[in-house]
PDB file of C-alpha atoms and ligand atoms in Angstrom:
ATOM      1  CA  MET L1326      87.179 102.758  44.580  1.00  0.00           C
ATOM      2  CA  ALA L1327      85.799 106.938  45.219  1.00  0.00           C
ATOM      3  CA  TYR L1328      83.323 107.100  47.013  1.00  0.00           C
ATOM      4  CA  GLU L1329      79.860 108.964  46.609  1.00  0.00           C
ATOM      5  CA  HIS L1330      77.979 107.616  49.512  1.00  0.00           C
ATOM      6  CA  ILE L1331      79.671 107.534  52.049  1.00  0.00           C
ATOM      7  CA  GLU L1332      82.581 108.467  53.670  1.00  0.00           C
ATOM      8  CA  LEU L1333      85.993 107.298  54.946  1.00  0.00           C
ATOM      9  CA  ASP L1334      88.516 108.312  57.073  1.00  0.00           C
ATOM     10  CA  ILE L1335      91.110 106.445  58.617  1.00  0.00           C
ATOM     11  CA  SER L1336      93.636 108.674  61.523  1.00  0.00           C
ATOM     12  CA  ALA L1337      94.760 107.996  64.646  1.00  0.00           C
ATOM     13  CA  GLY L1338      94.283 104.334  64.641  1.00  0.00           C
ATOM     14  CA  VAL L1339      89.922 105.217  63.803  1.00  0.00           C
ATOM     15  CA  ALA L1340      87.739 104.306  60.861  1.00  0.00           C
ATOM     16  CA  ARG L1341      85.217 106.153  60.669  1.00  0.00           C
ATOM     17  CA  LEU L1342      82.772 105.054  58.087  1.00  0.00           C
ATOM     18  CA  THR L1343      79.863 108.033  57.354  1.00  0.00           C
ATOM     19  CA  LEU L1344      77.068 107.099  55.470  1.00  0.00           C
ATOM     20  CA  ASN L1345      76.891 110.004  53.268  1.00  0.00           C
ATOM     21  CA  ARG L1346      73.203 110.415  51.738  1.00  0.00           C
ATOM     22  CA  PRO L1347      71.885 113.333  54.032  1.00  0.00           C
ATOM     23  CA  GLY L1348      68.472 113.943  51.811  1.00  0.00           C
ATOM     24  CA  ASN L1349      67.319 111.195  51.854  1.00  0.00           C
ATOM     25  CA  LEU L1350      68.498 110.479  55.619  1.00  0.00           C
ATOM     26  CA  ASN L1351      71.163 108.312  54.472  1.00  0.00           C
ATOM     27  CA  SER L1352      68.748 105.640  53.043  1.00  0.00           C
ATOM     28  CA  PHE L1353      70.830 102.164  51.342  1.00  0.00           C
ATOM     29  CA  ASN L1354      70.669 102.387  47.606  1.00  0.00           C
ATOM     30  CA  GLY L1355      72.543  99.457  45.445  1.00  0.00           C
ATOM     31  CA  GLN L1356      75.907 102.075  45.119  1.00  0.00           C
ATOM     32  CA  MET L1357      76.209 102.740  48.403  1.00  0.00           C
ATOM     33  CA  HIS L1358      75.962  98.803  49.158  1.00  0.00           C
ATOM     34  CA  GLU L1359      78.702  98.701  47.493  1.00  0.00           C
ATOM     35  CA  GLU L1360      81.126 101.113  48.546  1.00  0.00           C
ATOM     36  CA  LEU L1361      80.547 100.065  52.272  1.00  0.00           C
ATOM     37  CA  ARG L1362      81.439  96.272  51.102  1.00  0.00           C
ATOM     38  CA  GLU L1363      84.320  97.769  49.721  1.00  0.00           C
ATOM     39  CA  ALA L1364      85.193 100.156  53.014  1.00  0.00           C
ATOM     40  CA  LEU L1365      84.538  97.004  55.379  1.00  0.00           C
ATOM     41  CA  GLY L1366      87.321  94.834  53.650  1.00  0.00           C
ATOM     42  CA  ARG L1367      89.036  98.068  52.971  1.00  0.00           C
ATOM     43  CA  VAL L1368      89.327  98.549  56.391  1.00  0.00           C
ATOM     44  CA  ASP L1369      89.456  95.129  58.205  1.00  0.00           C
ATOM     45  CA  ARG L1370      92.724  93.864  56.149  1.00  0.00           C
ATOM     46  CA  ASP L1371      93.890  97.725  57.351  1.00  0.00           C
ATOM     47  CA  GLU L1372      96.260  97.103  61.077  1.00  0.00           C
ATOM     48  CA  ALA L1373      96.424 101.170  61.334  1.00  0.00           C
ATOM     49  CA  ALA L1374      93.018 101.124  62.350  1.00  0.00           C
ATOM     50  CA  ARG L1375      91.973  99.581  65.352  1.00  0.00           C
ATOM     51  CA  CYS L1376      88.342 100.568  65.529  1.00  0.00           C
ATOM     52  CA  LEU L1377      85.315 101.455  63.293  1.00  0.00           C
ATOM     53  CA  LEU L1378      83.013 104.247  63.990  1.00  0.00           C
ATOM     54  CA  LEU L1379      80.137 104.075  62.283  1.00  0.00           C
ATOM     55  CA  THR L1380      78.035 107.431  62.096  1.00  0.00           C
ATOM     56  CA  GLY L1381      75.203 109.353  59.520  1.00  0.00           C
ATOM     57  CA  ALA L1382      75.454 112.943  57.537  1.00  0.00           C
ATOM     58  CA  GLY L1383      73.185 114.863  59.030  1.00  0.00           C
ATOM     59  CA  ARG L1384      70.617 115.442  60.756  1.00  0.00           C
ATOM     60  CA  GLY L1385      69.629 110.897  60.697  1.00  0.00           C
ATOM     61  CA  PHE L1386      71.645 107.863  61.305  1.00  0.00           C
ATOM     62  CA  CYS L1387      70.081 105.869  57.942  1.00  0.00           C
ATOM     63  CA  ALA L1388      65.990 105.397  56.746  1.00  0.00           C
ATOM     64  CA  GLY L1389      66.638 101.575  55.766  1.00  0.00           C
ATOM     65  CA  GLN L1390      66.551 100.776  52.461  1.00  0.00           C
ATOM     66  CA  ASP L1391      66.117 104.001  49.830  1.00  0.00           C
ATOM     67  CA  LEU L1392      62.157 103.251  49.126  1.00  0.00           C
ATOM     68  CA  SER L1393      62.398 105.517  46.136  1.00  0.00           C
ATOM     69  CA  ASP L1394      64.724 102.852  44.772  1.00  0.00           C
ATOM     70  CA  PRO L1395      63.318 101.792  41.582  1.00  0.00           C
ATOM     71  CA  GLY L1396      65.058  97.885  41.559  1.00  0.00           C
ATOM     72  CA  VAL L1397      63.014  97.688  45.016  1.00  0.00           C
ATOM     73  CA  GLN L1398      59.377  99.132  44.399  1.00  0.00           C
ATOM     74  CA  PRO L1399      56.254  96.491  43.340  1.00  0.00           C
ATOM     75  CA  GLY L1400      55.055  97.298  39.915  1.00  0.00           C
ATOM     76  CA  ASP L1401      53.415  94.309  38.164  1.00  0.00           C
ATOM     77  CA  GLN L1402      56.342  91.989  38.501  1.00  0.00           C
ATOM     78  CA  ALA L1403      57.405  91.926  42.089  1.00  0.00           C
ATOM     79  CA  PRO L1404      60.765  92.818  42.815  1.00  0.00           C
ATOM     80  CA  ASP L1405      62.646  89.896  44.671  1.00  0.00           C
ATOM     81  CA  LEU L1406      63.171  91.615  47.963  1.00  0.00           C
ATOM     82  CA  GLY L1407      64.896  88.370  48.625  1.00  0.00           C
ATOM     83  CA  GLU L1408      67.919  88.694  46.407  1.00  0.00           C
ATOM     84  CA  SER L1409      68.062  92.317  47.548  1.00  0.00           C
ATOM     85  CA  ILE L1410      68.754  91.119  51.704  1.00  0.00           C
ATOM     86  CA  GLU L1411      71.379  88.366  50.191  1.00  0.00           C
ATOM     87  CA  ARG L1412      73.284  90.616  47.925  1.00  0.00           C
ATOM     88  CA  ASN L1413      72.813  93.997  49.922  1.00  0.00           C
ATOM     89  CA  TYR L1414      72.204  93.451  53.853  1.00  0.00           C
ATOM     90  CA  ASN L1415      72.887  90.553  54.916  1.00  0.00           C
ATOM     91  CA  PRO L1416      77.511  90.715  53.625  1.00  0.00           C
ATOM     92  CA  LEU L1417      76.854  94.224  55.522  1.00  0.00           C
ATOM     93  CA  ILE L1418      75.454  93.067  59.007  1.00  0.00           C
ATOM     94  CA  ARG L1419      78.013  89.489  58.539  1.00  0.00           C
ATOM     95  CA  GLY L1420      80.540  92.173  57.870  1.00  0.00           C
ATOM     96  CA  ILE L1421      79.936  93.879  60.670  1.00  0.00           C
ATOM     97  CA  LYS L1422      79.827  91.508  62.945  1.00  0.00           C
ATOM     98  CA  ALA L1423      83.288  89.319  61.761  1.00  0.00           C
ATOM     99  CA  LEU L1424      85.323  92.535  61.664  1.00  0.00           C
ATOM    100  CA  GLN L1425      88.346  91.577  64.012  1.00  0.00           C
ATOM    101  CA  GLN L1426      87.880  95.540  64.768  1.00  0.00           C
ATOM    102  CA  PRO L1427      86.011  96.449  67.650  1.00  0.00           C
ATOM    103  CA  VAL L1428      82.815  99.046  66.423  1.00  0.00           C
ATOM    104  CA  VAL L1429      80.987 101.858  68.050  1.00  0.00           C
ATOM    105  CA  CYS L1430      77.793 103.052  66.202  1.00  0.00           C
ATOM    106  CA  ALA L1431      77.714 107.295  66.507  1.00  0.00           C
ATOM    107  CA  VAL L1432      73.566 107.098  66.379  1.00  0.00           C
ATOM    108  CA  ASN L1433      72.688 111.068  65.431  1.00  0.00           C
ATOM    109  CA  GLY L1434      69.568 111.102  64.479  1.00  0.00           C
ATOM    110  CA  VAL L1435      66.524 108.573  63.241  1.00  0.00           C
ATOM    111  CA  ALA L1436      67.624 105.341  62.765  1.00  0.00           C
ATOM    112  CA  ALA L1437      64.879 103.288  60.901  1.00  0.00           C
ATOM    113  CA  GLY L1438      64.563  99.933  59.255  1.00  0.00           C
ATOM    114  CA  ALA L1439      67.502  97.807  58.228  1.00  0.00           C
ATOM    115  CA  GLY L1440      69.305 101.398  59.373  1.00  0.00           C
ATOM    116  CA  ALA L1441      67.792 100.669  62.933  1.00  0.00           C
ATOM    117  CA  ASN L1442      69.372  96.646  62.849  1.00  0.00           C
ATOM    118  CA  LEU L1443      72.484  97.901  61.614  1.00  0.00           C
ATOM    119  CA  ALA L1444      73.743 100.211  64.765  1.00  0.00           C
ATOM    120  CA  LEU L1445      72.141  97.726  66.740  1.00  0.00           C
ATOM    121  CA  ALA L1446      74.697  94.959  64.725  1.00  0.00           C
ATOM    122  CA  CYS L1447      77.732  97.571  66.005  1.00  0.00           C
ATOM    123  CA  ASP L1448      78.848  96.247  69.523  1.00  0.00           C
ATOM    124  CA  ILE L1449      79.431  99.777  71.667  1.00  0.00           C
ATOM    125  CA  VAL L1450      75.934 102.364  70.113  1.00  0.00           C
ATOM    126  CA  LEU L1451      76.186 105.398  71.372  1.00  0.00           C
ATOM    127  CA  ALA L1452      72.926 107.451  70.390  1.00  0.00           C
ATOM    128  CA  ALA L1453      72.202 111.449  71.116  1.00  0.00           C
ATOM    129  CA  ARG L1454      69.376 112.414  73.177  1.00  0.00           C
ATOM    130  CA  SER L1455      67.231 113.004  70.220  1.00  0.00           C
ATOM    131  CA  ALA L1456      68.108 110.011  68.061  1.00  0.00           C
ATOM    132  CA  SER L1457      65.446 107.385  68.066  1.00  0.00           C
ATOM    133  CA  PHE L1458      64.968 103.779  66.475  1.00  0.00           C
ATOM    134  CA  ILE L1459      61.724 102.407  64.409  1.00  0.00           C
ATOM    135  CA  GLN L1460      61.195  98.718  63.330  1.00  0.00           C
ATOM    136  CA  ALA L1461      59.211 100.505  60.200  1.00  0.00           C
ATOM    137  CA  PHE L1462      59.052  97.259  58.449  1.00  0.00           C
ATOM    138  CA  CYS L1463      55.937  96.826  59.722  1.00  0.00           C
ATOM    139  CA  ARG L1464      54.761 100.095  58.010  1.00  0.00           C
ATOM    140  CA  ILE L1465      55.392  98.801  54.863  1.00  0.00           C
ATOM    141  CA  GLY L1466      54.415  95.322  54.849  1.00  0.00           C
ATOM    142  CA  LEU L1467      58.375  93.741  55.937  1.00  0.00           C
ATOM    143  CA  VAL L1468      59.426  91.872  58.393  1.00  0.00           C
ATOM    144  CA  PRO L1469      63.063  92.382  60.066  1.00  0.00           C
ATOM    145  CA  ASP L1470      65.480  92.336  58.732  1.00  0.00           C
ATOM    146  CA  SER L1471      69.276  92.917  58.667  1.00  0.00           C
ATOM    147  CA  GLY L1472      69.836  90.481  61.755  1.00  0.00           C
ATOM    148  CA  GLY L1473      66.521  92.355  63.503  1.00  0.00           C
ATOM    149  CA  THR L1474      64.820  89.488  65.039  1.00  0.00           C
ATOM    150  CA  TRP L1475      68.309  88.014  66.309  1.00  0.00           C
ATOM    151  CA  HIS L1476      68.987  91.318  67.849  1.00  0.00           C
ATOM    152  CA  LEU L1477      66.281  92.406  69.413  1.00  0.00           C
ATOM    153  CA  PRO L1478      64.613  89.730  71.409  1.00  0.00           C
ATOM    154  CA  ARG L1479      68.370  89.491  72.697  1.00  0.00           C
ATOM    155  CA  LEU L1480      68.401  92.745  73.585  1.00  0.00           C
ATOM    156  CA  VAL L1481      65.725  93.874  74.792  1.00  0.00           C
ATOM    157  CA  GLY L1482      63.742  90.542  75.668  1.00  0.00           C
ATOM    158  CA  HIS L1483      60.745  88.484  73.352  1.00  0.00           C
ATOM    159  CA  ALA L1484      57.742  90.555  74.447  1.00  0.00           C
ATOM    160  CA  ARG L1485      59.293  94.194  73.548  1.00  0.00           C
ATOM    161  CA  ALA L1486      60.975  93.011  70.513  1.00  0.00           C
ATOM    162  CA  THR L1487      58.168  91.969  69.413  1.00  0.00           C
ATOM    163  CA  ALA L1488      55.850  95.028  70.190  1.00  0.00           C
ATOM    164  CA  LEU L1489      58.603  96.759  68.386  1.00  0.00           C
ATOM    165  CA  ALA L1490      58.088  94.702  64.766  1.00  0.00           C
ATOM    166  CA  MET L1491      54.825  95.143  64.544  1.00  0.00           C
ATOM    167  CA  LEU L1492      53.892  98.056  65.936  1.00  0.00           C
ATOM    168  CA  GLY L1493      56.815  99.921  64.210  1.00  0.00           C
ATOM    169  CA  GLU L1494      56.778 102.233  67.486  1.00  0.00           C
ATOM    170  CA  LYS L1495      59.562 104.998  67.590  1.00  0.00           C
ATOM    171  CA  VAL L1496      61.948 103.964  70.414  1.00  0.00           C
ATOM    172  CA  SER L1497      63.442 106.948  72.508  1.00  0.00           C
ATOM    173  CA  ALA L1498      67.370 107.154  73.293  1.00  0.00           C
ATOM    174  CA  GLU L1499      66.735 107.783  76.882  1.00  0.00           C
ATOM    175  CA  GLN L1500      64.363 104.633  76.349  1.00  0.00           C
ATOM    176  CA  ALA L1501      66.708 102.750  74.530  1.00  0.00           C
ATOM    177  CA  GLU L1502      69.471 102.717  76.756  1.00  0.00           C
ATOM    178  CA  ARG L1503      67.031 102.017  79.757  1.00  0.00           C
ATOM    179  CA  TRP L1504      65.355  99.172  77.568  1.00  0.00           C
ATOM    180  CA  GLY L1505      69.900  97.812  77.502  1.00  0.00           C
ATOM    181  CA  MET L1506      68.693  98.113  73.427  1.00  0.00           C
ATOM    182  CA  ILE L1507      72.304 100.458  73.076  1.00  0.00           C
ATOM    183  CA  TRP L1508      74.973 101.508  74.972  1.00  0.00           C
ATOM    184  CA  LYS L1509      74.405 105.192  75.754  1.00  0.00           C
ATOM    185  CA  CYS L1510      72.389 107.588  75.140  1.00  0.00           C
ATOM    186  CA  VAL L1511      74.271 111.878  75.104  1.00  0.00           C
ATOM    187  CA  ASP L1512      73.236 114.646  74.735  1.00  0.00           C
ATOM    188  CA  ASP L1513      73.530 116.134  70.960  1.00  0.00           C
ATOM    189  CA  ASP L1514      76.131 117.660  71.234  1.00  0.00           C
ATOM    190  CA  ALA L1515      78.364 115.672  72.788  1.00  0.00           C
ATOM    191  CA  LEU L1516      77.706 112.579  70.343  1.00  0.00           C
ATOM    192  CA  ALA L1517      80.659 113.486  67.825  1.00  0.00           C
ATOM    193  CA  SER L1518      82.833 114.250  71.347  1.00  0.00           C
ATOM    194  CA  GLU L1519      82.052 110.857  73.294  1.00  0.00           C
ATOM    195  CA  ALA L1520      82.368 108.354  69.637  1.00  0.00           C
ATOM    196  CA  THR L1521      85.406 109.548  69.037  1.00  0.00           C
ATOM    197  CA  ARG L1522      86.747 109.836  72.536  1.00  0.00           C
ATOM    198  CA  LEU L1523      85.830 106.134  72.737  1.00  0.00           C
ATOM    199  CA  ALA L1524      86.869 105.103  69.471  1.00  0.00           C
ATOM    200  CA  ARG L1525      90.722 106.672  70.450  1.00  0.00           C
ATOM    201  CA  HIS L1526      90.141 104.892  73.433  1.00  0.00           C
ATOM    202  CA  LEU L1527      89.189 101.634  72.139  1.00  0.00           C
ATOM    203  CA  ALA L1528      92.174 101.779  69.269  1.00  0.00           C
ATOM    204  CA  SER L1529      95.076 102.283  71.820  1.00  0.00           C
ATOM    205  CA  GLN L1530      93.770  98.661  73.325  1.00  0.00           C
ATOM    206  CA  PRO L1531      94.676  94.907  72.829  1.00  0.00           C
ATOM    207  CA  THR L1532      93.379  94.678  70.078  1.00  0.00           C
ATOM    208  CA  ARG L1533      93.352  90.865  69.040  1.00  0.00           C
ATOM    209  CA  GLY L1534      92.222  89.919  72.854  1.00  0.00           C
ATOM    210  CA  LEU L1535      89.350  92.452  71.726  1.00  0.00           C
ATOM    211  CA  ALA L1536      87.681  91.016  68.475  1.00  0.00           C
ATOM    212  CA  LEU L1537      88.271  87.680  71.095  1.00  0.00           C
ATOM    213  CA  ILE L1538      85.693  88.718  73.643  1.00  0.00           C
ATOM    214  CA  LYS L1539      83.646  90.110  70.008  1.00  0.00           C
ATOM    215  CA  GLN L1540      84.165  86.361  69.046  1.00  0.00           C
ATOM    216  CA  ALA L1541      82.969  84.519  72.302  1.00  0.00           C
ATOM    217  CA  LEU L1542      80.140  86.909  73.357  1.00  0.00           C
ATOM    218  CA  GLN L1543      78.806  86.207  69.458  1.00  0.00           C
ATOM    219  CA  ALA L1544      78.896  82.294  70.442  1.00  0.00           C
ATOM    220  CA  SER L1545      77.203  82.486  73.972  1.00  0.00           C
ATOM    221  CA  TRP L1546      74.008  83.296  72.681  1.00  0.00           C
ATOM    222  CA  ASN L1547      73.934  80.334  70.990  1.00  0.00           C
ATOM    223  CA  ASN L1548      76.769  78.132  73.169  1.00  0.00           C
ATOM    224  CA  PRO L1549      75.341  75.640  76.529  1.00  0.00           C
ATOM    225  CA  LEU L1550      77.733  76.509  78.925  1.00  0.00           C
ATOM    226  CA  GLU L1551      79.806  73.746  78.536  1.00  0.00           C
ATOM    227  CA  ALA L1552      80.238  74.274  75.023  1.00  0.00           C
ATOM    228  CA  GLN L1553      80.863  78.179  76.148  1.00  0.00           C
ATOM    229  CA  LEU L1554      83.396  76.477  79.095  1.00  0.00           C
ATOM    230  CA  ASP L1555      85.413  75.221  75.769  1.00  0.00           C
ATOM    231  CA  LEU L1556      85.405  78.553  74.691  1.00  0.00           C
ATOM    232  CA  GLU L1557      86.950  80.817  76.867  1.00  0.00           C
ATOM    233  CA  ARG L1558      89.414  78.095  76.892  1.00  0.00           C
ATOM    234  CA  ASP L1559      90.629  78.036  73.661  1.00  0.00           C
ATOM    235  CA  LEU L1560      90.128  82.249  73.722  1.00  0.00           C
ATOM    236  CA  GLN L1561      92.359  82.772  75.966  1.00  0.00           C
ATOM    237  CA  ARG L1562      95.087  80.259  75.436  1.00  0.00           C
ATOM    238  CA  ILE L1563      95.173  82.199  72.287  1.00  0.00           C
ATOM    239  CA  ALA L1564      94.998  85.668  74.118  1.00  0.00           C
ATOM    240  CA  GLY L1565      97.975  84.453  76.114  1.00  0.00           C
ATOM    241  CA  ARG L1566      99.365  84.170  73.048  1.00  0.00           C
ATOM    242  CA  THR L1567      99.943  87.905  72.288  1.00  0.00           C
ATOM    243  CA  HIS L1568     102.368  90.682  72.964  1.00  0.00           C
ATOM    244  CA  ASP L1569      99.567  92.192  74.635  1.00  0.00           C
ATOM    245  CA  TYR L1570      98.932  90.308  77.246  1.00  0.00           C
ATOM    246  CA  ARG L1571     102.479  90.511  77.944  1.00  0.00           C
ATOM    247  CA  GLU L1572     103.354  94.154  77.603  1.00  0.00           C
ATOM    248  CA  GLY L1573      99.756  94.036  80.218  1.00  0.00           C
ATOM    249  CA  VAL L1574     101.632  92.890  83.042  1.00  0.00           C
ATOM    250  CA  ALA L1575     104.447  94.267  82.321  1.00  0.00           C
ATOM    251  CA  ALA L1576     102.880  97.279  82.880  1.00  0.00           C
ATOM    252  CA  PHE L1577     101.067  95.912  85.497  1.00  0.00           C
ATOM    253  CA  VAL L1578     104.796  94.597  87.330  1.00  0.00           C
ATOM    254  CA  GLU L1579     106.461  97.948  86.646  1.00  0.00           C
ATOM    255  CA  LYS L1580     103.685 100.240  87.878  1.00  0.00           C
ATOM    256  CA  ARG L1581     103.531 102.147  84.289  1.00  0.00           C
ATOM    257  CA  GLU L1582     100.906 102.434  81.169  1.00  0.00           C
ATOM    258  CA  PRO L1583     100.476 100.031  78.729  1.00  0.00           C
ATOM    259  CA  ARG L1584     101.877 100.492  75.568  1.00  0.00           C
ATOM    260  CA  PHE L1585      99.319  98.412  73.564  1.00  0.00           C
ATOM    261  CA  ARG L1586     100.403  97.222  69.269  1.00  0.00           C
ATOM    262  CA  GLY L1587      97.189  95.163  68.815  1.00  0.00           C
ATOM    263  CA  ASP L1588      98.929  91.856  68.175  1.00  0.00           C
TER     264      ASP L1588
HETATM  265  O1  T3D F1049      64.311  96.699  49.776  1.00  0.00           O
HETATM  266  C1  T3D F1049      64.838  95.517  50.582  1.00  0.00           C
HETATM  267  O2  T3D F1049      65.660  95.545  50.182  1.00  0.00           O
HETATM  268  C2  T3D F1049      64.174  95.309  51.210  1.00  0.00           C
HETATM  269  C3  T3D F1049      65.129  95.519  52.532  1.00  0.00           C
HETATM  270  C4  T3D F1049      64.894  96.158  53.306  1.00  0.00           C
HETATM  271  C5  T3D F1049      65.193  96.601  54.504  1.00  0.00           C
HETATM  272  C6  T3D F1049      64.055  98.580  54.401  1.00  0.00           C
HETATM  273  O3  T3D F1049      65.010  99.051  56.098  1.00  0.00           O
HETATM  274  S1  T3D F1049      62.845  98.385  55.025  1.00  0.00           S
HETATM  275  C7  T3D F1049      62.082 100.001  56.418  1.00  0.00           C
HETATM  276  C8  T3D F1049      62.486 100.951  54.788  1.00  0.00           C
HETATM  277  N1  T3D F1049      62.658 102.372  55.642  1.00  0.00           N
HETATM  278  C9  T3D F1049      61.010 102.796  56.246  1.00  0.00           C
HETATM  279  O4  T3D F1049      60.096 102.508  55.879  1.00  0.00           O
HETATM  280  C10 T3D F1049      61.421 104.388  56.865  1.00  0.00           C
HETATM  281  C11 T3D F1049      60.727 104.994  55.211  1.00  0.00           C
HETATM  282  N2  T3D F1049      61.363 106.376  56.286  1.00  0.00           N
HETATM  283  C12 T3D F1049      60.028 107.249  57.553  1.00  0.00           C
HETATM  284  O5  T3D F1049      59.152 106.763  58.084  1.00  0.00           O
HETATM  285  C13 T3D F1049      60.356 108.679  58.144  1.00  0.00           C
HETATM  286  O6  T3D F1049      61.146 109.339  57.068  1.00  0.00           O
HETATM  287  C14 T3D F1049      62.326 108.736  59.240  1.00  0.00           C
HETATM  288  C15 T3D F1049      60.396 108.220  60.604  1.00  0.00           C
HETATM  289  C16 T3D F1049      62.968 107.864  59.487  1.00  0.00           C
HETATM  290  C17 T3D F1049      62.183 110.122  59.397  1.00  0.00           C
HETATM  291  O7  T3D F1049      60.996 110.490  59.698  1.00  0.00           O
HETATM  292  P1  T3D F1049      60.769 112.279  59.154  1.00  0.00           P
HETATM  293  O8  T3D F1049      59.246 113.271  59.319  1.00  0.00           O
HETATM  294  O9  T3D F1049      61.886 112.860  60.420  1.00  0.00           O
HETATM  295  O10 T3D F1049      61.822 112.667  57.871  1.00  0.00           O
HETATM  296  P2  T3D F1049      60.976 112.423  56.507  1.00  0.00           P
HETATM  297  O11 T3D F1049      60.582 113.443  56.226  1.00  0.00           O
HETATM  298  O12 T3D F1049      59.797 111.523  56.338  1.00  0.00           O
HETATM  299  O13 T3D F1049      62.095 112.614  55.905  1.00  0.00           O
HETATM  300  C18 T3D F1049      63.130 113.170  54.661  1.00  0.00           C
HETATM  301  C19 T3D F1049      63.330 112.958  53.729  1.00  0.00           C
HETATM  302  O14 T3D F1049      64.109 111.863  53.639  1.00  0.00           O
HETATM  303  C20 T3D F1049      62.171 112.911  52.790  1.00  0.00           C
HETATM  304  O15 T3D F1049      62.174 113.488  51.484  1.00  0.00           O
HETATM  305  P3  T3D F1049      62.103 115.197  50.978  1.00  0.00           P
HETATM  306  O16 T3D F1049      60.604 114.736  51.002  1.00  0.00           O
HETATM  307  O17 T3D F1049      62.388 115.925  52.311  1.00  0.00           O
HETATM  308  O18 T3D F1049      62.413 114.905  49.510  1.00  0.00           O
HETATM  309  C21 T3D F1049      61.654 111.168  52.469  1.00  0.00           C
HETATM  310  O19 T3D F1049      61.094 110.888  51.719  1.00  0.00           O
HETATM  311  C22 T3D F1049      63.784 110.947  52.700  1.00  0.00           C
HETATM  312  N3  T3D F1049      63.080 109.383  52.677  1.00  0.00           N
HETATM  313  C23 T3D F1049      62.730 109.078  54.176  1.00  0.00           C
HETATM  314  N4  T3D F1049      63.164 107.667  54.932  1.00  0.00           N
HETATM  315  C24 T3D F1049      63.659 107.408  53.085  1.00  0.00           C
HETATM  316  C25 T3D F1049      63.396 108.343  52.398  1.00  0.00           C
HETATM  317  N5  T3D F1049      63.255 108.393  51.507  1.00  0.00           N
HETATM  318  C26 T3D F1049      63.535 107.544  50.677  1.00  0.00           C
HETATM  319  N6  T3D F1049      63.845 105.978  51.255  1.00  0.00           N
HETATM  320  C27 T3D F1049      63.935 106.371  52.290  1.00  0.00           C
HETATM  321  N7  T3D F1049      63.521 104.930  53.199  1.00  0.00           N
END
C-alpha cells in the first residue's frame, strides 16, 4: 500500500512511523486510519523491525479526530461515533498495545484528543519541551476515547485524570513528566536524536524479552498479586528458553557485550 497520510521507514532495526498531515496538525481521517492499520500489521510481521518509533510531521504531534471530516460532523442526522471508534480508534490502540515490539512515542508538538491518548498508549513516551497534551474531548461534548479513561487515571491518579478530562486544560510536557504521564521531556532540538537513540537501543535488546515485559506490565493493571506472580512465573519460563537469555548470560560470564538476535 502506498501511504499518503503517514510515512513508514524501516532501517537499523527501527520502524519509524510518522503521522503526516501537518496542515491539520496530523489529525486523523478515515484514510489515515486505514494506512495506520496496514502499517502496524506490516511492522508486526517484519522481523527486521525490533522497535516502533511513532512521531508527527510539522509543528504538532496529532490533534485527534479531523473535525472537518464530513463523516463525523453532526448534521441533520447524528453521526454514529461509536462506529467510528469501533472501526478506527479501538483497533489502533489495540494494535499498539499488542505489538510485539516496544513502542517509543516522540511527541513533537501538541497532542490533543485521540492524539494525546494515542501517545499515552505507547510504551515509552518522550516529548519536546514545547509539546503539550490536551484531553480536548470535553470542549466539544465528547468523552475521552482511545484508551484515555483507562491510561490517564493509572498514570496520573483519579483526581488529576478527572480534572484533565472535565476541564480539557493543556498540560505542558514538563508537567506531564513531573506527573509521571510520560517518561521524559527533552529540549525541542534534542527530541529527534534522543528518540532515535532510544529506539535504536531498544532495537538491539532482547526483543522477545521486552515483549514479555510489556505483556506482564499490561496484565498487572487487572491482576491481583497472586495471579501476577503466576504470570511472572509463566513468562519467565518462556524468557528462559530464548536465544537472547542464553546469549545475555554467556556475555556476562565472558565479560563481553551481548549480541542479541531478538528471539
Ligand atoms: O469523531 C469520532 O470519530 C470520534 C472520535 C473522536 C476522537 C477525538 O480526537 S475528538 C477531539 C478532536 N480534537 C480536538 O477537538 C482538537 C481540536 N484542535 C484544537 O483544539 C487546536 O487546534 C489545538 C489545541 C490542537 C492546537 O491549537 P493551535 O492554536 O496550536 O493550532 P490551530 O490554529 O487551532 O490549528 C492549526 C490548523 O490545524 C488549523 O487549520 P488552519 O486554520 O491553519 O487551516 C486548524 O483548523 C487545524 N486543526 C487543528 N485541529 C484540528 C484541525 N483540523 C481538523 N481537525 C482537528 N482536530
